[in-house]
Amino acid sequence: MNKILRDLLNYVIVLISLIIIWHIIALILNKAYVPTPLDVLERTYIDLVNKILIDNTMISLYRIFVALVFSTSIGFIVGVISIWARYRFVSDISKTLVFITYPIPHVTLLPILFFLFNIELSKIILIAIITFYPIAISIIEWSQRFPKDLADIISLMGGRRTELIRYVILPSSLPGILTGLRISLNTAYAVIFIAESMVGNNGIGYLIYWYWQRLDYTGMYSAILFLSIIGVSTYLILLKLEKKILRWIY
């Protein structure tokens, strides 16, 4: 059995096991707030047909995509500056700024962002702030694992700093960028619920909160299930892409 089939079989076994456990718990508790998997799947189908799930999920994915574009771009720039700025003082300040602000509970900044920006932009900025750190820190760590001999050769041949970054640092940082992106994407799915449930009237996070407020537990579970499927799917796609790009590692 090749690796792909073995991995697929493992996913199927785990999925079936989780569904069985969920069903048993629902039968034992026999409460409205723990519906059976069949009830949730039926409701998911209904909400998909009515486009409630699709429309709200697309809004959330748009916010996540825009935020990740900003956080990845800024994270790469800050990560490179933290290691390869022309002046050591700039590198030290940049790296210290990243590590000293990382432990801050950034979700608590959302009310402040609401004061400074409009509601829509505040949600995107919050996701960008939180997803920035895994990318920046991964790049800082990986960009130091470059082949020093190659860097010395480029310098001896009169290579400029931009060429060193392009041909040595960027390839060395690529694993960090992709790993940080995977971590950030999964973090973004959690943050989007908080951001959308606090203020607004659309998005998958808002939909989950809206169902919960109205005690529509089956609808709430269907939205959570759909978001989970999206999250797992994008994670596996990025992991597959990472393995394809970084063939020398995997």
C-alpha positions as a Markdown table, in Angstrom:
| # | Residue | x | y | z |
|---|---|---|---|---|
| 1 | Met | 0.0 | 0.0 | 0.0 |
| 2 | Asn | 1.5 | 3.3 | -1.0 |
| 3 | Lys | 1.8 | 6.3 | 1.3 |
| 4 | Ile | -1.2 | 8.2 | -0.3 |
| 5 | Leu | -3.6 | 5.3 | 0.2 |
| 6 | Arg | -2.3 | 4.7 | 3.7 |
| 7 | Asp | -2.8 | 8.4 | 4.6 |
| 8 | Leu | -6.3 | 8.3 | 3.1 |
| 9 | Leu | -7.2 | 5.2 | 5.1 |
| 10 | Asn | -6.0 | 6.8 | 8.3 |
| 11 | Tyr | -8.2 | 9.9 | 7.6 |
| 12 | Val | -11.2 | 7.7 | 6.9 |
| 13 | Ile | -10.7 | 5.7 | 10.1 |
| 14 | Val | -10.3 | 8.8 | 12.3 |
| 15 | Leu | -13.3 | 10.4 | 10.7 |
| 16 | Ile | -15.6 | 7.4 | 11.2 |
| 17 | Ser | -14.3 | 7.0 | 14.7 |
| 18 | Leu | -15.2 | 10.6 | 15.6 |
| 19 | Ile | -18.6 | 10.3 | 14.0 |
| 20 | Ile | -19.3 | 7.2 | 16.0 |
| 21 | Ile | -18.2 | 8.8 | 19.3 |
| 22 | Trp | -20.3 | 11.9 | 18.5 |
| 23 | His | -23.3 | 9.8 | 17.8 |
| 24 | Ile | -22.9 | 7.8 | 21.0 |
| 25 | Ile | -22.5 | 11.0 | 23.1 |
| 26 | Ala | -25.6 | 12.5 | 21.5 |
| 27 | Leu | -27.7 | 9.3 | 22.3 |
| 28 | Ile | -26.5 | 9.2 | 25.9 |
| 29 | Leu | -27.1 | 12.9 | 26.7 |
| 30 | Asn | -30.3 | 13.1 | 24.6 |
| 31 | Lys | -30.2 | 16.9 | 24.8 |
| 32 | Ala | -31.1 | 19.5 | 22.1 |
| 33 | Tyr | -27.6 | 21.1 | 22.4 |
| 34 | Val | -26.0 | 17.8 | 21.2 |
| 35 | Pro | -27.8 | 16.8 | 18.0 |
| 36 | Thr | -26.8 | 13.6 | 16.2 |
| 37 | Pro | -24.4 | 13.6 | 13.2 |
| 38 | Leu | -27.3 | 12.6 | 10.9 |
| 39 | Asp | -29.4 | 15.6 | 12.0 |
| 40 | Val | -26.4 | 18.0 | 11.5 |
| 41 | Leu | -25.6 | 16.5 | 8.0 |
| 42 | Glu | -29.2 | 17.0 | 7.0 |
| 43 | Arg | -29.3 | 20.6 | 8.2 |
| 44 | Thr | -25.9 | 21.2 | 6.5 |
| 45 | Tyr | -27.4 | 20.0 | 3.2 |
| 46 | Ile | -30.4 | 22.3 | 3.6 |
| 47 | Asp | -28.3 | 25.3 | 4.4 |
| 48 | Leu | -26.0 | 24.5 | 1.4 |
| 49 | Val | -29.0 | 24.4 | -0.9 |
| 50 | Asn | -30.3 | 27.7 | 0.5 |
| 51 | Lys | -26.7 | 29.1 | 0.1 |
| 52 | Ile | -26.7 | 30.3 | 3.7 |
| 53 | Leu | -23.5 | 28.5 | 4.4 |
| 54 | Ile | -21.8 | 29.2 | 1.1 |
| 55 | Asp | -22.6 | 33.0 | 1.0 |
| 56 | Asn | -21.4 | 33.6 | 4.6 |
| 57 | Thr | -18.3 | 31.4 | 4.2 |
| 58 | Met | -17.2 | 33.2 | 1.1 |
| 59 | Ile | -17.4 | 36.5 | 3.0 |
| 60 | Ser | -15.2 | 35.1 | 5.7 |
| 61 | Leu | -12.8 | 33.6 | 3.3 |
| 62 | Tyr | -12.4 | 36.9 | 1.5 |
| 63 | Arg | -11.5 | 38.6 | 4.8 |
| 64 | Ile | -9.0 | 35.9 | 5.7 |
| 65 | Phe | -7.4 | 36.0 | 2.2 |
| 66 | Val | -6.9 | 39.8 | 2.3 |
| 67 | Ala | -5.6 | 39.6 | 5.9 |
| 68 | Leu | -3.1 | 36.8 | 4.9 |
| 69 | Val | -1.8 | 38.8 | 1.9 |
| 70 | Phe | -0.9 | 41.7 | 4.2 |
| 71 | Ser | 0.4 | 39.6 | 7.1 |
| 72 | Thr | 2.5 | 37.4 | 4.8 |
| 73 | Ser | 4.0 | 40.4 | 3.0 |
| 74 | Ile | 4.7 | 42.3 | 6.1 |
| 75 | Gly | 5.9 | 39.2 | 8.0 |
| 76 | Phe | 8.4 | 38.4 | 5.2 |
| 77 | Ile | 9.8 | 42.0 | 5.2 |
| 78 | Val | 10.0 | 42.2 | 9.0 |
| 79 | Gly | 11.6 | 38.7 | 9.2 |
| 80 | Val | 14.3 | 39.6 | 6.6 |
| 81 | Ile | 15.0 | 43.0 | 8.3 |
| 82 | Ser | 15.3 | 41.3 | 11.7 |
| 83 | Ile | 18.2 | 39.2 | 10.4 |
| 84 | Trp | 19.6 | 41.0 | 7.3 |
| 85 | Ala | 19.2 | 44.7 | 7.8 |
| 86 | Arg | 22.3 | 46.7 | 6.8 |
| 87 | Tyr | 22.6 | 48.1 | 10.3 |
| 88 | Arg | 22.7 | 45.7 | 13.3 |
| 89 | Phe | 20.8 | 48.2 | 15.4 |
| 90 | Val | 17.8 | 48.0 | 13.0 |
| 91 | Ser | 17.9 | 44.2 | 13.1 |
| 92 | Asp | 18.0 | 44.1 | 16.9 |
| 93 | Ile | 15.1 | 46.5 | 17.3 |
| 94 | Ser | 13.0 | 44.7 | 14.7 |
| 95 | Lys | 13.5 | 41.3 | 16.2 |
| 96 | Thr | 12.9 | 42.6 | 19.7 |
| 97 | Leu | 9.7 | 44.3 | 18.6 |
| 98 | Val | 8.4 | 41.0 | 17.2 |
| 99 | Phe | 9.2 | 38.9 | 20.2 |
| 100 | Ile | 8.1 | 41.4 | 22.8 |
| 101 | Thr | 4.7 | 42.0 | 21.2 |
| 102 | Tyr | 4.0 | 38.4 | 20.4 |
| 103 | Pro | 2.7 | 37.3 | 23.8 |
| 104 | Ile | 0.1 | 40.2 | 23.9 |
| 105 | Pro | -3.5 | 38.8 | 23.6 |
| 106 | His | -4.2 | 40.5 | 20.3 |
| 107 | Val | -7.9 | 39.7 | 20.2 |
| 108 | Thr | -8.4 | 42.3 | 23.0 |
| 109 | Leu | -7.3 | 44.9 | 20.5 |
| 110 | Leu | -10.6 | 44.5 | 18.5 |
| 111 | Pro | -12.6 | 47.2 | 20.4 |
| 112 | Ile | -9.7 | 49.7 | 19.9 |
| 113 | Leu | -9.6 | 48.8 | 16.2 |
| 114 | Phe | -13.4 | 49.5 | 16.0 |
| 115 | Phe | -12.7 | 53.0 | 17.3 |
| 116 | Leu | -9.8 | 53.6 | 14.8 |
| 117 | Phe | -11.3 | 52.0 | 11.7 |
| 118 | Asn | -14.6 | 50.9 | 10.3 |
| 119 | Ile | -16.0 | 47.5 | 11.3 |
| 120 | Glu | -15.1 | 45.7 | 8.1 |
| 121 | Leu | -11.5 | 46.9 | 8.1 |
| 122 | Ser | -11.1 | 46.2 | 11.8 |
| 123 | Lys | -11.9 | 42.5 | 11.3 |
| 124 | Ile | -9.3 | 42.2 | 8.5 |
| 125 | Ile | -6.6 | 44.1 | 10.5 |
| 126 | Leu | -7.2 | 41.9 | 13.6 |
| 127 | Ile | -6.7 | 38.7 | 11.5 |
| 128 | Ala | -3.6 | 40.3 | 9.8 |
| 129 | Ile | -2.1 | 41.2 | 13.2 |
| 130 | Ile | -2.6 | 37.7 | 14.7 |
| 131 | Thr | -1.5 | 35.8 | 11.6 |
| 132 | Phe | 1.6 | 38.1 | 11.2 |
| 133 | Tyr | 3.5 | 36.6 | 14.1 |
| 134 | Pro | 3.7 | 32.9 | 13.0 |
| 135 | Ile | 5.0 | 34.0 | 9.6 |
| 136 | Ala | 7.5 | 36.5 | 10.9 |
| 137 | Ile | 8.9 | 34.2 | 13.6 |
| 138 | Ser | 9.2 | 31.3 | 11.2 |
| 139 | Ile | 11.0 | 33.4 | 8.7 |
| 140 | Ile | 13.4 | 34.7 | 11.4 |
| 141 | Glu | 14.2 | 31.2 | 12.4 |
| 142 | Trp | 14.5 | 29.7 | 8.9 |
| 143 | Ser | 16.4 | 32.6 | 7.3 |
| 144 | Gln | 19.3 | 31.9 | 9.6 |
| 145 | Arg | 19.7 | 28.3 | 8.3 |
| 146 | Phe | 21.2 | 29.4 | 5.0 |
| 147 | Pro | 24.3 | 27.9 | 3.4 |
| 148 | Lys | 27.0 | 30.3 | 4.6 |
| 149 | Asp | 29.5 | 29.0 | 2.0 |
| 150 | Leu | 27.2 | 30.1 | -0.8 |
| 151 | Ala | 26.7 | 33.5 | 0.8 |
| 152 | Asp | 30.4 | 33.9 | 1.0 |
| 153 | Ile | 30.9 | 33.0 | -2.6 |
| 154 | Ile | 28.2 | 35.5 | -3.7 |
| 155 | Ser | 29.9 | 38.2 | -1.6 |
| 156 | Leu | 33.4 | 37.5 | -3.0 |
| 157 | Met | 32.1 | 37.6 | -6.5 |
| 158 | Gly | 30.7 | 41.1 | -5.9 |
| 159 | Gly | 27.1 | 40.1 | -5.3 |
| 160 | Arg | 24.9 | 42.8 | -3.9 |
| 161 | Arg | 22.8 | 42.5 | -0.8 |
| 162 | Thr | 19.6 | 42.2 | -2.8 |
| 163 | Glu | 21.1 | 39.2 | -4.8 |
| 164 | Leu | 22.1 | 37.6 | -1.5 |
| 165 | Ile | 18.5 | 37.9 | -0.3 |
| 166 | Arg | 17.1 | 36.7 | -3.6 |
| 167 | Tyr | 19.3 | 33.6 | -4.2 |
| 168 | Val | 20.2 | 32.6 | -0.6 |
| 169 | Ile | 17.9 | 34.0 | 2.0 |
| 170 | Leu | 14.6 | 33.7 | 0.2 |
| 171 | Pro | 15.1 | 30.0 | -0.7 |
| 172 | Ser | 16.2 | 29.3 | 2.9 |
| 173 | Ser | 13.2 | 31.1 | 4.3 |
| 174 | Leu | 10.7 | 29.4 | 2.0 |
| 175 | Pro | 10.0 | 26.5 | 4.5 |
| 176 | Gly | 9.4 | 29.1 | 7.2 |
| 177 | Ile | 7.0 | 31.1 | 5.0 |
| 178 | Leu | 5.0 | 28.0 | 4.1 |
| 179 | Thr | 5.0 | 26.6 | 7.6 |
| 180 | Gly | 4.0 | 30.0 | 9.0 |
| 181 | Leu | 1.3 | 30.3 | 6.4 |
| 182 | Arg | -0.2 | 27.0 | 7.4 |
| 183 | Ile | -0.2 | 27.9 | 11.1 |
| 184 | Ser | -1.6 | 31.4 | 10.4 |
| 185 | Leu | -4.4 | 30.1 | 8.2 |
| 186 | Asn | -5.7 | 27.8 | 10.9 |
| 187 | Thr | -5.4 | 30.6 | 13.5 |
| 188 | Ala | -7.3 | 32.8 | 11.1 |
| 189 | Tyr | -10.3 | 30.5 | 11.2 |
| 190 | Ala | -10.5 | 30.8 | 15.0 |
| 191 | Val | -10.1 | 34.5 | 14.9 |
| 192 | Ile | -12.7 | 35.1 | 12.3 |
| 193 | Phe | -15.4 | 33.6 | 14.6 |
| 194 | Ile | -14.4 | 36.1 | 17.4 |
| 195 | Ala | -14.2 | 39.1 | 15.0 |
| 196 | Glu | -17.5 | 38.3 | 13.2 |
| 197 | Ser | -19.5 | 37.3 | 16.3 |
| 198 | Met | -18.8 | 40.6 | 18.1 |
| 199 | Val | -20.1 | 43.0 | 15.5 |
| 200 | Gly | -21.6 | 42.6 | 12.1 |
| 201 | Asn | -24.3 | 40.8 | 10.2 |
| 202 | Asn | -22.5 | 38.4 | 7.9 |
| 203 | Gly | -19.8 | 35.8 | 7.8 |
| 204 | Ile | -19.6 | 32.2 | 9.1 |
| 205 | Gly | -18.6 | 33.4 | 12.6 |
| 206 | Tyr | -21.6 | 35.6 | 12.7 |
| 207 | Leu | -23.8 | 32.7 | 11.5 |
| 208 | Ile | -22.6 | 30.4 | 14.2 |
| 209 | Tyr | -23.2 | 33.1 | 16.9 |
| 210 | Trp | -26.6 | 33.9 | 15.4 |
| 211 | Tyr | -27.7 | 30.2 | 15.5 |
| 212 | Trp | -26.4 | 29.9 | 19.1 |
| 213 | Gln | -28.3 | 33.0 | 20.3 |
| 214 | Arg | -31.6 | 31.5 | 18.9 |
| 215 | Leu | -30.9 | 28.1 | 20.4 |
| 216 | Asp | -30.8 | 26.6 | 16.9 |
| 217 | Tyr | -28.2 | 24.1 | 17.9 |
| 218 | Thr | -28.5 | 21.9 | 14.7 |
| 219 | Gly | -27.8 | 25.0 | 12.6 |
| 220 | Met | -24.9 | 26.0 | 14.8 |
| 221 | Tyr | -23.3 | 22.6 | 14.5 |
| 222 | Ser | -23.8 | 22.6 | 10.7 |
| 223 | Ala | -22.0 | 25.9 | 10.4 |
| 224 | Ile | -19.2 | 24.7 | 12.7 |
| 225 | Leu | -18.9 | 21.4 | 10.7 |
| 226 | Phe | -18.8 | 23.3 | 7.4 |
| 227 | Leu | -16.1 | 25.7 | 8.7 |
| 228 | Ser | -14.1 | 22.7 | 10.0 |
| 229 | Ile | -14.3 | 21.0 | 6.6 |
| 230 | Ile | -13.0 | 24.2 | 4.9 |
| 231 | Gly | -10.2 | 24.4 | 7.5 |
| 232 | Val | -9.1 | 20.8 | 7.2 |
| 233 | Ser | -9.3 | 21.0 | 3.3 |
| 234 | Thr | -7.2 | 24.2 | 3.1 |
| 235 | Tyr | -4.6 | 22.8 | 5.6 |
| 236 | Leu | -4.2 | 19.6 | 3.5 |
| 237 | Ile | -3.9 | 21.6 | 0.3 |
| 238 | Leu | -1.2 | 23.8 | 1.7 |
| 239 | Leu | 0.6 | 20.8 | 3.2 |
| 240 | Lys | 0.5 | 19.1 | -0.2 |
| 241 | Leu | 1.7 | 22.3 | -1.9 |
| 242 | Glu | 4.5 | 22.6 | 0.7 |
| 243 | Lys | 5.7 | 19.0 | 0.0 |
| 244 | Lys | 5.6 | 19.7 | -3.7 |
| 245 | Ile | 7.6 | 22.9 | -3.5 |
| 246 | Leu | 10.1 | 21.7 | -0.9 |
| 247 | Arg | 11.0 | 18.4 | -2.4 |
| 248 | Trp | 14.5 | 18.5 | -1.0 |
| 249 | Ile | 13.0 | 18.4 | 2.6 |
| 250 | Tyr | 10.2 | 15.9 | 2.3 |
